[in-house]
Amino acid sequence: MEDKFATGHSHGKIILMGEHAVVYGEPSIALPFPAVDMTATVKGTTGGLLIDCSYYQGIATDMPEVLHSLKKAIQTALSSLGKPNQNIRIKIESSIPPERGMGSSAAVAVAVTRAIYRYYGKELSHEKLLELVDVAERVAHGNPSGLDAVTTSGDSPVFYRKGEPFVPFQLKMDAYLIVGDTGVTGQTREAVQSIADRIENGEQSRTLQQIRALGDLAEKAKSFLEHNKPESLGHVMGDAHELLRELGVSSSDLNRLVDAAKQAGALGAKLTGGGRGGCMIALSATKEDAEKVSAALEKAGAVHTWITHLRQEEQE
Ligand code: PMV
């Protein structure tokens, strides 16, 4: 029994376009980001339910408050199997930086749920996985759209508009996405609130206009992604960054990295996710160009950069 083990995987996600505007019903595009990933391993043990991750090693009941959504994910998966009190050890290994808009809270819930189901030899449909992860994401984010759960567990880019089903689509783009981490924790909640405050406090029509413009850019971006138009995509990414900056959700660190990427020849660059910290993204046509951008980002202070080829492998 003690030798038995099972693993579950997930990866990061990146919002390509439409962050913030999506809160107001505009479309957004999110991509799976497999350059960072997560593995959960479940093993039999004695002495109760044990957790082993970089933040905490010990019994699950004593997990610190910062891990409350992980705790909820484990409880939810075990309860759904009718196995609330188990002697298992759950180990989590992650290269997804937390609180950078890469979906780490959804990713850990996905990996843990998959590992627990596999350990007990139970089938887990994608639909059921999303339903279970949503319970943990409610603890982490209050009212999650579900976009993080879909993109950290799946392989397709997703077009999403609030209240409508997620629309997976095929990337036909032959280009490279570079991600730069400011090293500063993102401030999604505050940034979302600051836009709501602008609308409340007299800047309603201008703010709503900027939000609509962001939605239009996301629509255009989808078409560019499907028709292999990297230069046009770079252009709308740059326009989106300007709008997000005007809306007050960028930061001096993000602006510095965006400028550095552009100066190094990127086709476009913008912040990604909630902003006020976290990560930015840039686009290059070739691997060589992407490496130049990545080096420029590091020189400008990025604590980490990743490069990923955007073209999706054709599905069988
Ligand atoms: O930073 P992230 O990846 O959690 O993205 C936040 C996206 C927002 O549009 C700013 C907020 C939201 O709830 O959609």
mmCIF file of C-alpha atoms and ligand atoms in Angstrom:
data_model
loop_
_atom_site.group_PDB
_atom_site.id
_atom_site.type_symbol
_atom_site.label_atom_id
_atom_site.label_comp_id
_atom_site.label_asym_id
_atom_site.label_seq_id
_atom_site.Cartn_x
_atom_site.Cartn_y
_atom_site.Cartn_z
ATOM 1 C CA MET A 1 0.000 0.000 0.000
ATOM 2 C CA GLU A 2 2.749 2.444 0.970
ATOM 3 C CA ASP A 3 4.523 2.028 -2.403
ATOM 4 C CA LYS A 4 1.473 3.038 -4.359
ATOM 5 C CA PHE A 5 1.613 6.543 -5.795
ATOM 6 C CA ALA A 6 -0.046 8.680 -8.466
ATOM 7 C CA THR A 7 0.753 12.023 -10.075
ATOM 8 C CA GLY A 8 -1.310 14.859 -11.514
ATOM 9 C CA HIS A 9 -0.065 17.651 -13.780
ATOM 10 C CA SER A 10 -1.072 21.158 -14.781
ATOM 11 C CA HIS A 11 0.634 24.214 -16.279
ATOM 12 C CA GLY A 12 0.569 27.993 -16.141
ATOM 13 C CA LYS A 13 -1.616 30.354 -18.133
ATOM 14 C CA ILE A 14 -1.182 33.770 -19.684
ATOM 15 C CA ILE A 15 -3.845 36.308 -20.544
ATOM 16 C CA LEU A 16 -2.939 37.504 -24.015
ATOM 17 C CA MET A 17 -5.626 40.181 -24.403
ATOM 18 C CA GLY A 18 -8.731 41.520 -22.694
ATOM 19 C CA GLU A 19 -7.727 41.601 -19.018
ATOM 20 C CA HIS A 20 -9.827 44.056 -17.002
ATOM 21 C CA ALA A 21 -12.177 44.634 -19.956
ATOM 22 C CA VAL A 22 -13.417 41.063 -19.420
ATOM 23 C CA VAL A 23 -14.843 42.173 -16.052
ATOM 24 C CA TYR A 24 -17.194 44.478 -18.015
ATOM 25 C CA GLY A 25 -18.391 41.862 -20.516
ATOM 26 C CA GLU A 26 -15.712 42.357 -23.187
ATOM 27 C CA PRO A 27 -13.917 39.338 -24.680
ATOM 28 C CA SER A 28 -10.536 38.066 -23.543
ATOM 29 C CA ILE A 29 -7.997 35.552 -24.806
ATOM 30 C CA ALA A 30 -6.000 33.287 -22.524
ATOM 31 C CA LEU A 31 -3.332 30.769 -23.467
ATOM 32 C CA PRO A 32 -2.006 27.676 -21.741
ATOM 33 C CA PHE A 33 1.596 28.432 -20.748
ATOM 34 C CA PRO A 34 3.427 25.095 -20.432
ATOM 35 C CA ALA A 35 6.832 26.744 -19.858
ATOM 36 C CA VAL A 36 5.889 26.706 -16.176
ATOM 37 C CA ASP A 37 4.138 23.741 -14.632
ATOM 38 C CA MET A 38 3.089 21.871 -11.552
ATOM 39 C CA THR A 39 3.124 18.234 -10.431
ATOM 40 C CA ALA A 40 1.272 16.790 -7.458
ATOM 41 C CA THR A 41 2.197 13.332 -6.193
ATOM 42 C CA VAL A 42 -0.004 11.332 -3.840
ATOM 43 C CA LYS A 43 1.492 8.443 -1.829
ATOM 44 C CA GLY A 44 0.210 6.189 0.909
ATOM 45 C CA THR A 45 1.589 6.966 4.371
ATOM 46 C CA THR A 46 0.746 6.607 8.043
ATOM 47 C CA GLY A 47 -0.176 9.429 10.385
ATOM 48 C CA GLY A 48 -2.943 11.221 8.495
ATOM 49 C CA LEU A 49 -3.135 13.624 5.593
ATOM 50 C CA LEU A 50 0.323 15.155 5.050
ATOM 51 C CA ILE A 51 1.372 18.040 2.799
ATOM 52 C CA ASP A 52 4.819 18.643 1.362
ATOM 53 C CA CYS A 53 5.290 21.840 -0.658
ATOM 54 C CA SER A 54 7.743 24.727 -0.687
ATOM 55 C CA TYR A 55 5.622 26.748 1.785
ATOM 56 C CA TYR A 56 4.739 24.017 4.235
ATOM 57 C CA GLN A 57 5.488 20.480 5.335
ATOM 58 C CA GLY A 58 3.196 18.871 7.865
ATOM 59 C CA ILE A 59 -0.332 17.786 8.586
ATOM 60 C CA ALA A 60 -3.044 19.276 6.391
ATOM 61 C CA THR A 61 -5.158 20.543 9.279
ATOM 62 C CA ASP A 62 -2.346 22.899 10.346
ATOM 63 C CA MET A 63 -1.725 24.395 6.897
ATOM 64 C CA PRO A 64 -1.130 28.174 6.971
ATOM 65 C CA GLU A 65 -3.809 30.600 5.821
ATOM 66 C CA VAL A 66 -2.001 31.341 2.510
ATOM 67 C CA LEU A 67 -2.645 27.740 1.490
ATOM 68 C CA HIS A 68 -6.375 27.792 2.246
ATOM 69 C CA SER A 69 -7.384 27.310 -1.389
ATOM 70 C CA LEU A 70 -5.064 24.290 -1.703
ATOM 71 C CA LYS A 71 -6.609 22.877 1.470
ATOM 72 C CA LYS A 72 -10.056 23.385 -0.033
ATOM 73 C CA ALA A 73 -8.999 21.671 -3.285
ATOM 74 C CA ILE A 74 -7.763 18.602 -1.377
ATOM 75 C CA GLN A 75 -10.857 18.439 0.845
ATOM 76 C CA THR A 76 -13.152 18.865 -2.157
ATOM 77 C CA ALA A 77 -11.503 16.103 -4.185
ATOM 78 C CA LEU A 78 -11.419 13.663 -1.241
ATOM 79 C CA SER A 79 -15.024 14.387 -0.212
ATOM 80 C CA SER A 80 -16.250 13.926 -3.780
ATOM 81 C CA LEU A 81 -14.719 10.433 -3.633
ATOM 82 C CA GLY A 82 -16.303 9.755 -0.234
ATOM 83 C CA LYS A 83 -12.836 9.555 1.369
ATOM 84 C CA PRO A 84 -12.509 12.563 3.690
ATOM 85 C CA ASN A 85 -9.962 11.121 6.170
ATOM 86 C CA GLN A 86 -7.070 9.408 4.475
ATOM 87 C CA ASN A 87 -3.491 8.428 5.262
ATOM 88 C CA ILE A 88 -1.862 10.035 2.253
ATOM 89 C CA ARG A 89 1.051 12.374 1.618
ATOM 90 C CA ILE A 90 0.588 15.004 -1.101
ATOM 91 C CA LYS A 91 3.754 16.495 -2.537
ATOM 92 C CA ILE A 92 3.601 19.565 -4.762
ATOM 93 C CA GLU A 93 6.420 20.642 -7.077
ATOM 94 C CA SER A 94 5.911 23.860 -8.989
ATOM 95 C CA SER A 95 7.755 26.185 -11.336
ATOM 96 C CA ILE A 96 4.751 28.554 -11.575
ATOM 97 C CA PRO A 97 5.563 31.759 -9.694
ATOM 98 C CA PRO A 98 2.683 32.645 -7.354
ATOM 99 C CA GLU A 99 0.637 35.846 -7.677
ATOM 100 C CA ARG A 100 2.020 36.777 -11.103
ATOM 101 C CA GLY A 101 -1.170 36.183 -13.087
ATOM 102 C CA MET A 102 0.014 32.751 -14.234
ATOM 103 C CA GLY A 103 -2.866 30.891 -12.634
ATOM 104 C CA SER A 104 -0.909 29.167 -9.858
ATOM 105 C CA SER A 105 -3.918 28.737 -7.554
ATOM 106 C CA ALA A 106 -6.017 27.045 -10.257
ATOM 107 C CA ALA A 107 -3.008 25.007 -11.401
ATOM 108 C CA VAL A 108 -2.369 23.582 -7.932
ATOM 109 C CA ALA A 109 -6.032 22.640 -7.580
ATOM 110 C CA VAL A 110 -5.975 20.956 -11.022
ATOM 111 C CA ALA A 111 -2.782 18.979 -10.276
ATOM 112 C CA VAL A 112 -3.915 17.873 -6.812
ATOM 113 C CA THR A 113 -7.408 16.854 -7.969
ATOM 114 C CA ARG A 114 -5.976 14.834 -10.871
ATOM 115 C CA ALA A 115 -3.436 13.126 -8.595
ATOM 116 C CA ILE A 116 -6.033 12.232 -5.944
ATOM 117 C CA TYR A 117 -8.451 10.762 -8.503
ATOM 118 C CA ARG A 118 -5.654 8.781 -10.141
ATOM 119 C CA TYR A 119 -4.446 7.503 -6.763
ATOM 120 C CA TYR A 120 -7.878 6.075 -6.017
ATOM 121 C CA GLY A 121 -8.238 4.727 -9.565
ATOM 122 C CA LYS A 122 -11.252 6.894 -10.361
ATOM 123 C CA GLU A 123 -12.104 8.365 -13.751
ATOM 124 C CA LEU A 124 -12.188 12.175 -13.780
ATOM 125 C CA SER A 125 -13.940 13.887 -16.672
ATOM 126 C CA HIS A 126 -12.729 17.362 -17.663
ATOM 127 C CA GLU A 127 -16.117 18.748 -16.714
ATOM 128 C CA LYS A 128 -15.942 17.202 -13.233
ATOM 129 C CA LEU A 129 -12.370 18.482 -12.809
ATOM 130 C CA LEU A 130 -13.481 22.058 -13.585
ATOM 131 C CA GLU A 131 -16.396 21.757 -11.179
ATOM 132 C CA LEU A 132 -14.120 20.598 -8.316
ATOM 133 C CA VAL A 133 -11.434 23.213 -9.052
ATOM 134 C CA ASP A 134 -14.080 25.931 -9.065
ATOM 135 C CA VAL A 135 -14.788 25.214 -5.377
ATOM 136 C CA ALA A 136 -11.129 25.911 -4.476
ATOM 137 C CA GLU A 137 -10.946 28.897 -6.804
ATOM 138 C CA ARG A 138 -13.911 30.464 -5.002
ATOM 139 C CA VAL A 139 -11.771 30.427 -1.848
ATOM 140 C CA ALA A 140 -8.790 31.928 -3.711
ATOM 141 C CA HIS A 141 -10.588 34.515 -5.859
ATOM 142 C CA GLY A 142 -14.144 34.995 -4.585
ATOM 143 C CA ASN A 143 -15.921 34.863 -7.909
ATOM 144 C CA PRO A 144 -13.691 33.187 -10.476
ATOM 145 C CA SER A 145 -14.553 33.188 -14.176
ATOM 146 C CA GLY A 146 -13.182 29.664 -14.516
ATOM 147 C CA LEU A 147 -10.765 30.839 -17.192
ATOM 148 C CA ASP A 148 -7.706 29.904 -15.103
ATOM 149 C CA ALA A 149 -9.044 26.398 -14.474
ATOM 150 C CA VAL A 150 -9.714 25.853 -18.194
ATOM 151 C CA THR A 151 -6.329 27.123 -19.385
ATOM 152 C CA THR A 152 -4.168 25.507 -16.663
ATOM 153 C CA SER A 153 -5.770 22.117 -17.355
ATOM 154 C CA GLY A 154 -6.185 22.259 -21.143
ATOM 155 C CA ASP A 155 -4.092 22.605 -24.292
ATOM 156 C CA SER A 156 -6.101 25.134 -26.300
ATOM 157 C CA PRO A 157 -6.153 28.898 -26.307
ATOM 158 C CA VAL A 158 -9.526 30.112 -25.114
ATOM 159 C CA PHE A 159 -11.685 33.038 -26.172
ATOM 160 C CA TYR A 160 -13.941 34.059 -23.334
ATOM 161 C CA ARG A 161 -16.738 36.490 -22.680
ATOM 162 C CA LYS A 162 -18.413 36.599 -19.271
ATOM 163 C CA GLY A 163 -21.630 34.596 -19.115
ATOM 164 C CA GLU A 164 -20.845 32.743 -22.344
ATOM 165 C CA PRO A 165 -19.188 29.346 -22.830
ATOM 166 C CA PHE A 166 -15.406 29.206 -23.256
ATOM 167 C CA VAL A 167 -14.485 28.938 -26.923
ATOM 168 C CA PRO A 168 -11.286 26.950 -27.541
ATOM 169 C CA PHE A 169 -9.602 27.825 -30.816
ATOM 170 C CA GLN A 170 -6.616 26.730 -32.853
ATOM 171 C CA LEU A 171 -3.479 28.903 -32.989
ATOM 172 C CA LYS A 172 -2.053 29.274 -36.473
ATOM 173 C CA MET A 173 0.553 31.765 -35.362
ATOM 174 C CA ASP A 174 4.207 31.180 -36.159
ATOM 175 C CA ALA A 175 5.741 33.518 -33.574
ATOM 176 C CA TYR A 176 7.314 33.532 -30.123
ATOM 177 C CA LEU A 177 5.870 34.864 -26.919
ATOM 178 C CA ILE A 178 8.301 36.191 -24.339
ATOM 179 C CA VAL A 179 7.130 36.552 -20.738
ATOM 180 C CA GLY A 180 8.981 38.828 -18.320
ATOM 181 C CA ASP A 181 8.409 38.744 -14.560
ATOM 182 C CA THR A 182 8.811 42.050 -12.717
ATOM 183 C CA GLY A 183 9.410 40.055 -9.523
ATOM 184 C CA VAL A 184 6.703 42.183 -7.907
ATOM 185 C CA THR A 185 3.507 40.547 -6.706
ATOM 186 C CA GLY A 186 0.555 41.490 -8.911
ATOM 187 C CA GLN A 187 -2.297 43.465 -7.350
ATOM 188 C CA THR A 188 -5.296 42.197 -9.287
ATOM 189 C CA ARG A 189 -7.940 42.994 -6.687
ATOM 190 C CA GLU A 190 -6.753 46.599 -6.183
ATOM 191 C CA ALA A 191 -6.345 47.168 -9.915
ATOM 192 C CA VAL A 192 -9.868 45.881 -10.668
ATOM 193 C CA GLN A 193 -11.220 48.117 -7.889
ATOM 194 C CA SER A 194 -9.343 51.162 -9.213
ATOM 195 C CA ILE A 195 -11.117 50.870 -12.578
ATOM 196 C CA ALA A 196 -14.471 50.499 -10.808
ATOM 197 C CA ASP A 197 -13.598 53.675 -8.850
ATOM 198 C CA ARG A 198 -12.885 55.585 -12.082
ATOM 199 C CA ILE A 199 -16.305 54.631 -13.373
ATOM 200 C CA GLU A 200 -17.933 55.680 -10.096
ATOM 201 C CA ASN A 201 -16.033 58.933 -9.753
ATOM 202 C CA GLY A 202 -16.898 60.936 -12.819
ATOM 203 C CA GLU A 203 -14.759 59.324 -15.502
ATOM 204 C CA GLN A 204 -17.440 56.942 -16.593
ATOM 205 C CA SER A 205 -17.766 57.594 -20.298
ATOM 206 C CA ARG A 206 -14.023 57.780 -21.009
ATOM 207 C CA THR A 207 -13.318 54.663 -18.941
ATOM 208 C CA LEU A 208 -16.081 52.656 -20.608
ATOM 209 C CA GLN A 209 -14.790 53.782 -23.988
ATOM 210 C CA GLN A 210 -11.296 52.509 -23.101
ATOM 211 C CA ILE A 211 -12.790 49.214 -21.924
ATOM 212 C CA ARG A 212 -14.707 48.794 -25.187
ATOM 213 C CA ALA A 213 -11.566 49.591 -27.145
ATOM 214 C CA LEU A 214 -9.742 46.819 -25.237
ATOM 215 C CA GLY A 215 -12.533 44.406 -26.184
ATOM 216 C CA ASP A 216 -12.255 45.371 -29.870
ATOM 217 C CA LEU A 217 -8.506 44.755 -29.739
ATOM 218 C CA ALA A 218 -9.105 41.289 -28.243
ATOM 219 C CA GLU A 219 -11.524 40.443 -31.098
ATOM 220 C CA LYS A 220 -8.927 41.551 -33.633
ATOM 221 C CA ALA A 221 -6.177 39.605 -31.847
ATOM 222 C CA LYS A 222 -8.170 36.365 -32.173
ATOM 223 C CA SER A 223 -8.407 36.813 -35.909
ATOM 224 C CA PHE A 224 -4.667 37.621 -36.182
ATOM 225 C CA LEU A 225 -3.840 34.499 -34.143
ATOM 226 C CA GLU A 226 -5.949 32.355 -36.450
ATOM 227 C CA HIS A 227 -4.501 33.837 -39.633
ATOM 228 C CA ASN A 228 -0.812 33.966 -38.711
ATOM 229 C CA LYS A 229 -0.431 37.734 -38.610
ATOM 230 C CA PRO A 230 2.254 38.334 -35.943
ATOM 231 C CA GLU A 231 2.914 41.961 -36.898
ATOM 232 C CA SER A 232 -0.746 42.887 -36.598
ATOM 233 C CA LEU A 233 -0.977 41.011 -33.304
ATOM 234 C CA GLY A 234 2.069 42.882 -31.986
ATOM 235 C CA HIS A 235 0.415 46.124 -32.941
ATOM 236 C CA VAL A 236 -2.819 45.453 -31.034
ATOM 237 C CA MET A 237 -0.817 44.237 -28.025
ATOM 238 C CA GLY A 238 0.959 47.598 -27.933
ATOM 239 C CA ASP A 239 -2.341 49.477 -28.235
ATOM 240 C CA ALA A 240 -3.803 47.396 -25.403
ATOM 241 C CA HIS A 241 -0.860 48.235 -23.146
ATOM 242 C CA GLU A 242 -1.393 51.955 -23.784
ATOM 243 C CA LEU A 243 -5.064 51.652 -22.818
ATOM 244 C CA LEU A 244 -4.261 49.618 -19.697
ATOM 245 C CA ARG A 245 -1.642 52.203 -18.729
ATOM 246 C CA GLU A 246 -4.154 55.008 -19.199
ATOM 247 C CA LEU A 247 -6.584 53.048 -17.036
ATOM 248 C CA GLY A 248 -3.976 53.109 -14.264
ATOM 249 C CA VAL A 249 -3.342 49.374 -13.954
ATOM 250 C CA SER A 250 0.247 49.287 -15.178
ATOM 251 C CA SER A 251 3.308 50.150 -13.054
ATOM 252 C CA SER A 252 6.692 51.740 -13.635
ATOM 253 C CA ASP A 253 8.312 48.267 -13.607
ATOM 254 C CA LEU A 254 5.875 46.954 -16.205
ATOM 255 C CA ASN A 255 6.275 50.063 -18.396
ATOM 256 C CA ARG A 256 10.060 49.792 -18.217
ATOM 257 C CA LEU A 257 9.982 46.156 -19.360
ATOM 258 C CA VAL A 258 7.453 46.902 -22.118
ATOM 259 C CA ASP A 259 9.671 49.746 -23.406
ATOM 260 C CA ALA A 260 12.790 47.546 -23.220
ATOM 261 C CA ALA A 261 11.036 44.825 -25.253
ATOM 262 C CA LYS A 262 9.988 47.331 -27.923
ATOM 263 C CA GLN A 263 13.483 48.815 -28.109
ATOM 264 C CA ALA A 264 14.899 45.305 -28.546
ATOM 265 C CA GLY A 265 12.688 44.868 -31.618
ATOM 266 C CA ALA A 266 9.579 43.150 -30.230
ATOM 267 C CA LEU A 267 6.532 43.311 -32.536
ATOM 268 C CA GLY A 268 4.514 44.401 -29.527
ATOM 269 C CA ALA A 269 4.465 44.213 -25.740
ATOM 270 C CA LYS A 270 1.979 44.667 -22.935
ATOM 271 C CA LEU A 271 1.265 43.826 -19.331
ATOM 272 C CA THR A 272 -0.623 40.580 -18.728
ATOM 273 C CA GLY A 273 -3.238 39.860 -16.077
ATOM 274 C CA GLY A 274 -4.236 42.119 -13.224
ATOM 275 C CA GLY A 275 -1.205 44.409 -13.493
ATOM 276 C CA ARG A 276 0.475 46.750 -10.966
ATOM 277 C CA GLY A 277 3.225 44.121 -10.811
ATOM 278 C CA GLY A 278 3.257 40.560 -12.060
ATOM 279 C CA CYS A 279 4.292 39.875 -15.648
ATOM 280 C CA MET A 280 4.432 41.426 -19.087
ATOM 281 C CA ILE A 281 4.468 39.712 -22.477
ATOM 282 C CA ALA A 282 6.133 40.517 -25.790
ATOM 283 C CA LEU A 283 5.935 39.048 -29.279
ATOM 284 C CA SER A 284 8.754 38.223 -31.727
ATOM 285 C CA ALA A 285 8.683 36.635 -35.155
ATOM 286 C CA THR A 286 11.724 34.369 -34.677
ATOM 287 C CA LYS A 287 13.463 32.533 -31.860
ATOM 288 C CA GLU A 288 16.553 34.662 -32.410
ATOM 289 C CA ASP A 289 14.538 37.875 -32.022
ATOM 290 C CA ALA A 290 12.799 36.442 -28.952
ATOM 291 C CA GLU A 291 16.169 35.741 -27.353
ATOM 292 C CA LYS A 292 17.229 39.351 -27.936
ATOM 293 C CA VAL A 293 14.029 40.577 -26.304
ATOM 294 C CA SER A 294 14.495 38.198 -23.399
ATOM 295 C CA ALA A 295 18.081 39.453 -22.836
ATOM 296 C CA ALA A 296 16.863 43.079 -22.972
ATOM 297 C CA LEU A 297 14.152 42.309 -20.415
ATOM 298 C CA GLU A 298 16.682 40.789 -18.041
ATOM 299 C CA LYS A 299 18.931 43.811 -18.479
ATOM 300 C CA ALA A 300 15.962 46.056 -17.677
ATOM 301 C CA GLY A 301 15.333 44.213 -14.414
ATOM 302 C CA ALA A 302 13.094 41.218 -15.170
ATOM 303 C CA VAL A 303 13.770 38.584 -12.490
ATOM 304 C CA HIS A 304 12.792 35.802 -14.869
ATOM 305 C CA THR A 305 11.900 35.437 -18.546
ATOM 306 C CA TRP A 306 10.420 32.586 -20.536
ATOM 307 C CA ILE A 307 10.119 32.053 -24.281
ATOM 308 C CA THR A 308 7.422 29.925 -25.835
ATOM 309 C CA HIS A 309 6.603 29.107 -29.461
ATOM 310 C CA LEU A 310 3.025 30.094 -30.063
ATOM 311 C CA ARG A 311 2.174 27.602 -32.763
ATOM 312 C CA GLN A 312 -0.014 24.877 -31.430
ATOM 313 C CA GLU A 313 0.691 21.325 -32.586
ATOM 314 C CA GLU A 314 -2.071 20.171 -34.918
ATOM 315 C CA GLN A 315 -4.542 17.994 -33.032
ATOM 316 C CA GLU A 316 -4.850 14.416 -34.292
HETATM 317 O O1 PMV B 1 -3.829 38.443 -12.866
HETATM 318 P P1 PMV B 1 -4.800 37.407 -13.236
HETATM 319 O O2 PMV B 1 -4.293 36.383 -14.203
HETATM 320 O O3 PMV B 1 -5.531 36.804 -12.083
HETATM 321 O O4 PMV B 1 -5.896 38.091 -14.167
HETATM 322 C C1 PMV B 1 -6.795 39.027 -13.733
HETATM 323 C C2 PMV B 1 -7.698 39.331 -14.880
HETATM 324 C C3 PMV B 1 -8.637 40.510 -14.646
HETATM 325 O O5 PMV B 1 -9.342 40.698 -15.847
HETATM 326 C C4 PMV B 1 -7.847 41.763 -14.333
HETATM 327 C C5 PMV B 1 -9.594 40.261 -13.494
HETATM 328 C C6 PMV B 1 -10.634 39.204 -13.762
HETATM 329 O O6 PMV B 1 -11.249 38.762 -12.775
HETATM 330 O O7 PMV B 1 -10.888 38.857 -14.918
#
